[in-house]
Coordinates of C-alpha atoms and ligand atoms in Angstrom, one line a residue:
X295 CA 3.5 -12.6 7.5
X296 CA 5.4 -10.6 10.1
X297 CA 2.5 -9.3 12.0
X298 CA 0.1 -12.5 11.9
X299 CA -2.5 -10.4 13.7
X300 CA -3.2 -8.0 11.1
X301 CA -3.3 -11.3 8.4
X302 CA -5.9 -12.6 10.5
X303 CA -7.7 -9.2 11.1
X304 CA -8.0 -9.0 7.0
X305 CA -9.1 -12.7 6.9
X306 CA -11.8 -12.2 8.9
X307 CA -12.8 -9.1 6.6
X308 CA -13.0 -10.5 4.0
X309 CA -14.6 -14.2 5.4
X310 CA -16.9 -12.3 7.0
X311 CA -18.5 -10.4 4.0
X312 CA -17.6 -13.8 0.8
X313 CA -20.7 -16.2 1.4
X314 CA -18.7 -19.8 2.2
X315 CA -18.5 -21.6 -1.3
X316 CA -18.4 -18.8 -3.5
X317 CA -14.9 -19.5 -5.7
X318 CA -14.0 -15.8 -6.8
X319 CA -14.2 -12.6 -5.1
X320 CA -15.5 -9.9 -7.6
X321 CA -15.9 -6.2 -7.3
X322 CA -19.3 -5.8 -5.9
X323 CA -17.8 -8.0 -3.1
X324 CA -15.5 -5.1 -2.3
X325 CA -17.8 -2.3 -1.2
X326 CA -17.6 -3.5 2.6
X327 CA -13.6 -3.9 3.0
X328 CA -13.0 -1.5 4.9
X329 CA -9.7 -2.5 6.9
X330 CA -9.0 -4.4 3.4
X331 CA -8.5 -0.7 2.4
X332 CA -6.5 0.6 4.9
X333 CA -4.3 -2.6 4.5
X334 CA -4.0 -1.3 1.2
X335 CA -3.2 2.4 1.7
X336 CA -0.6 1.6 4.2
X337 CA 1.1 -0.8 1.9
X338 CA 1.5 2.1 -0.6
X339 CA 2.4 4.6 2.2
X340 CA 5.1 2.7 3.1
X341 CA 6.4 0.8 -0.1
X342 CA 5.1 3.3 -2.3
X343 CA 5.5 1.7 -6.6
X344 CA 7.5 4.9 -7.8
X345 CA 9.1 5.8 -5.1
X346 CA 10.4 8.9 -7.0
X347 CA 7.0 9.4 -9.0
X348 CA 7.7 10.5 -12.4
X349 CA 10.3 13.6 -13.2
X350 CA 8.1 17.0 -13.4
X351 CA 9.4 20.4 -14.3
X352 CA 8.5 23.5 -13.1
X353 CA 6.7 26.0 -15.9
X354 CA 6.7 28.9 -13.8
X355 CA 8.5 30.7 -11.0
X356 CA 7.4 29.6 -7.7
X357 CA 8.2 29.5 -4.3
X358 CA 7.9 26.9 -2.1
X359 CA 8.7 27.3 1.7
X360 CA 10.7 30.2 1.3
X361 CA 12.8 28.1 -1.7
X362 CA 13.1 29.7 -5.4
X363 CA 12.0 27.2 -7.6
X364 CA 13.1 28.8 -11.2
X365 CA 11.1 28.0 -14.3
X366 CA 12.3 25.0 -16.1
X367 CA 13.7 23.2 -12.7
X368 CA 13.5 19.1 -13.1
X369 CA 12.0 18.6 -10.2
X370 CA 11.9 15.2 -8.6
X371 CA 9.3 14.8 -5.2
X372 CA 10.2 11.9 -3.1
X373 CA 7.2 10.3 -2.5
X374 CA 8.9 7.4 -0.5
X375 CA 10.2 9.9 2.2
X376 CA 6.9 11.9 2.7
X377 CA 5.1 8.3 3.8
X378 CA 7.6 8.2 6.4
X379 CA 7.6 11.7 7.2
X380 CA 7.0 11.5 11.1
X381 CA 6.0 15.1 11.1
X382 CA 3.1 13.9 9.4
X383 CA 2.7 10.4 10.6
X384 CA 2.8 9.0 13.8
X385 CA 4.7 5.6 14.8
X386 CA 5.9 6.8 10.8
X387 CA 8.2 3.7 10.0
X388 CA 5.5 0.7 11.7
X389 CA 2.5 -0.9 9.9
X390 CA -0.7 0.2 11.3
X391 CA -3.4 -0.5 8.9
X392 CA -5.6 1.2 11.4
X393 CA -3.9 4.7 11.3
X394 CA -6.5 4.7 8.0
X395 CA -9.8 3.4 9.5
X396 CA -12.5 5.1 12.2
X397 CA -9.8 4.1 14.8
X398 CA -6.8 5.8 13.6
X399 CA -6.1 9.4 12.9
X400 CA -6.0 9.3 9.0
X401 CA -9.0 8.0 8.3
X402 CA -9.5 11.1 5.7
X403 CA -6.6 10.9 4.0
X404 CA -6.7 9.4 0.3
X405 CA -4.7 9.2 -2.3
X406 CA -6.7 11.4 -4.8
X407 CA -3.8 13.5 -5.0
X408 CA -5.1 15.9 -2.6
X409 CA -3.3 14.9 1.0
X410 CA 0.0 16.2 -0.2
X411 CA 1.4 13.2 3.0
X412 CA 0.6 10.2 1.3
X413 CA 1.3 10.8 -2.7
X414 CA 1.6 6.9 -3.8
X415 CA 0.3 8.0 -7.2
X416 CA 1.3 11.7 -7.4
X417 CA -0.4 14.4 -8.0
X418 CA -1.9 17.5 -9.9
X419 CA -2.3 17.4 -13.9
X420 CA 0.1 14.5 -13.8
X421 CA -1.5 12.3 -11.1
X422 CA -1.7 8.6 -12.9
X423 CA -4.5 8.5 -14.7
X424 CA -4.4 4.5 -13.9
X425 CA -5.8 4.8 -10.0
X426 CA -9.0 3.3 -10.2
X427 CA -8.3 0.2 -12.3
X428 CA -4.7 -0.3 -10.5
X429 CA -6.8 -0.4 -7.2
X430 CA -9.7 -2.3 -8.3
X431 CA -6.5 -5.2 -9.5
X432 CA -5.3 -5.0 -6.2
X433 CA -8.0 -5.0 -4.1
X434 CA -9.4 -8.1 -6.2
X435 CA -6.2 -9.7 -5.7
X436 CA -5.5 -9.2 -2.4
X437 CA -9.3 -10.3 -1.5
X438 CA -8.9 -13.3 -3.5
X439 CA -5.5 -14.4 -1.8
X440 CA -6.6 -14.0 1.7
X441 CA -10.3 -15.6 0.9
X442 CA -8.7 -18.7 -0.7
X443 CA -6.0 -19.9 2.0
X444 CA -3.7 -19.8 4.6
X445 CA -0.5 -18.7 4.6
X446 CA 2.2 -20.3 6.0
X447 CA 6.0 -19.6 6.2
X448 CA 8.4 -22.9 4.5
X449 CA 10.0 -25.0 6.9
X450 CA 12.9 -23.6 9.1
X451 CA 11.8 -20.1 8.0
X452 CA 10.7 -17.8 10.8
X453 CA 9.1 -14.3 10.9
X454 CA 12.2 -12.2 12.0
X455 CA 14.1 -14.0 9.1
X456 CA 11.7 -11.9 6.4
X457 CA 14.0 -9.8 4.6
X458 CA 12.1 -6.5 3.9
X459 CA 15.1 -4.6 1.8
X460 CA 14.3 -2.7 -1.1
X461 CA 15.8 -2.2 -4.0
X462 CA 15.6 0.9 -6.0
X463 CA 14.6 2.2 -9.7
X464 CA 12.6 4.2 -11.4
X465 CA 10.1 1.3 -9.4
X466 CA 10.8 0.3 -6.1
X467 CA 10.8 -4.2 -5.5
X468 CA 12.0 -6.6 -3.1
X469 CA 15.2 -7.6 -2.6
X470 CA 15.1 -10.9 -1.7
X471 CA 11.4 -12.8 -2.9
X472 CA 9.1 -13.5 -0.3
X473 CA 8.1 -17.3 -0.4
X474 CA 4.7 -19.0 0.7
X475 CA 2.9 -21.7 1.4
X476 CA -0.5 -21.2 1.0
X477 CA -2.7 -23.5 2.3
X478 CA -6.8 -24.0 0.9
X479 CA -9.3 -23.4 3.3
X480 CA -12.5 -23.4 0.5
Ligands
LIG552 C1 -1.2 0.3 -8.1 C2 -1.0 0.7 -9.3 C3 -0.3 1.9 -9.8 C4 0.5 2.8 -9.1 C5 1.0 2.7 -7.6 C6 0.8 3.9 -10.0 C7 1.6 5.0 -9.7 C8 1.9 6.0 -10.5 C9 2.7 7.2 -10.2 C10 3.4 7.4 -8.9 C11 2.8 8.0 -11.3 C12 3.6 9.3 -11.4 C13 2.6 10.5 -11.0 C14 3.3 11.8 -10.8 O1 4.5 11.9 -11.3 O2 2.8 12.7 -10.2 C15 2.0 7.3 -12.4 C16 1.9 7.9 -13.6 C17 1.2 7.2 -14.6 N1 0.5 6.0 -14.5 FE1 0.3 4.9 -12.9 N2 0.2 3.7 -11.2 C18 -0.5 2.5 -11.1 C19 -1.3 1.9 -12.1 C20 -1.5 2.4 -13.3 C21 -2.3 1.8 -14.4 C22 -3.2 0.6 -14.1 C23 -2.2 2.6 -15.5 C24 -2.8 2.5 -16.8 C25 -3.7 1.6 -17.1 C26 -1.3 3.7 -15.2 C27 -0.9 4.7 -16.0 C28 -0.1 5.8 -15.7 C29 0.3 6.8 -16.7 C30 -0.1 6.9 -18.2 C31 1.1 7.7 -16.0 C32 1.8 9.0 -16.5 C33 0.8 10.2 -16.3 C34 1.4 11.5 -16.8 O3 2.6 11.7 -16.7 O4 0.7 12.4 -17.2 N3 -0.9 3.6 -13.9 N4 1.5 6.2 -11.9

């Protein structure tokens, strides 16, 4: 709702690839969503769920950049800082979807638990096991939303007045909700 352009962007996506008519967008609907994706990714880069993953501790010796990490060390990886790590990203605190598609410069970069910049679900042995049918939910959802309708701000409200402030936990949320009018276009 701030940045209208990238809304529209997605709409198009998605209009483009949902035959007119059809009510529900389901999963063999999704192969082609590209910039759906990279909507996606740069959601969770930037407003990662568990912000703090989970707690780990270390089983061995190790170290790591010249730091002593001792066996037994709780050791907590702040997964909300590295997405906004601008030694790794570029233009680190804006929201460019594209950074992740053939346009941008982390097209590669996935959340497998293997591009140690962008850890929205972790990684090694204790990587969430829950990737695949947490994405598939919100791809489906997000699909859906922006197939169905329109979405408009409530009277009086304007962009700039979107409060983005998080709050958090052991999960991250909004601080204030974000309210929407959403408008059928079927
Ligand atoms: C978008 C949705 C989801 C996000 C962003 C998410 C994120 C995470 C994160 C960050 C961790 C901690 C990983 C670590 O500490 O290295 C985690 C762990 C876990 N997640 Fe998810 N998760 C999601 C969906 C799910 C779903 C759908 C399930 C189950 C059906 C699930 C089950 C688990 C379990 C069991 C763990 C603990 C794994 C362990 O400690 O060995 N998650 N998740």
């Amino acid at each position: 709702m701030r940045r209208p352009h990238f809304m529209r962007k997605l709409q198009d996506e998605v209009r483009s690839i949902i035959p007119r008519g059809q009510e529900i967008v389901n999963e063999a609907d999704m192969n082609n969503m590209v910039y759906l994706r990279a909507v996606i990714k740069e959601s969770l880069r930037l407003y990662p769920v568990a912000p703090l993953l989970a707690p780990h501790l270390a089983m061995a010796d190790c170290t790591i950049h010249g730091y002593m990490v001792p066996a037994g060390t709780r050791v907590v990886v702040n997964a909300w800082a590295v997405g906004r790590d601008s030694s790794s990203w570029e233009d680190a605190e804006e929201f460019i979807p594209e950074r992740f598609t053939d346009e941008g410069n982390a097209t590669n970069v996935n959340f497998k638990g293997n591009d140690f910049q962008f850890l929205p679900f972790g990684a090694g042995r204790r990587i969430c096991p829950g990737i695949n049918l947490g994405i598939a939910n919100v791809e489906l959802m997000l699909a859906n939303l922006m197939n169905h309708f329109d979405w408009e701000l409530p009277v009086g409200v304007e962009r700039k007045d979107i409060d983005m402030t998080e709050v958090f936990g052991l999960t991250v949320r909004r601080k204030e909700k974000l309210l929407l009018i959403p408008k059928s276009c079927m």
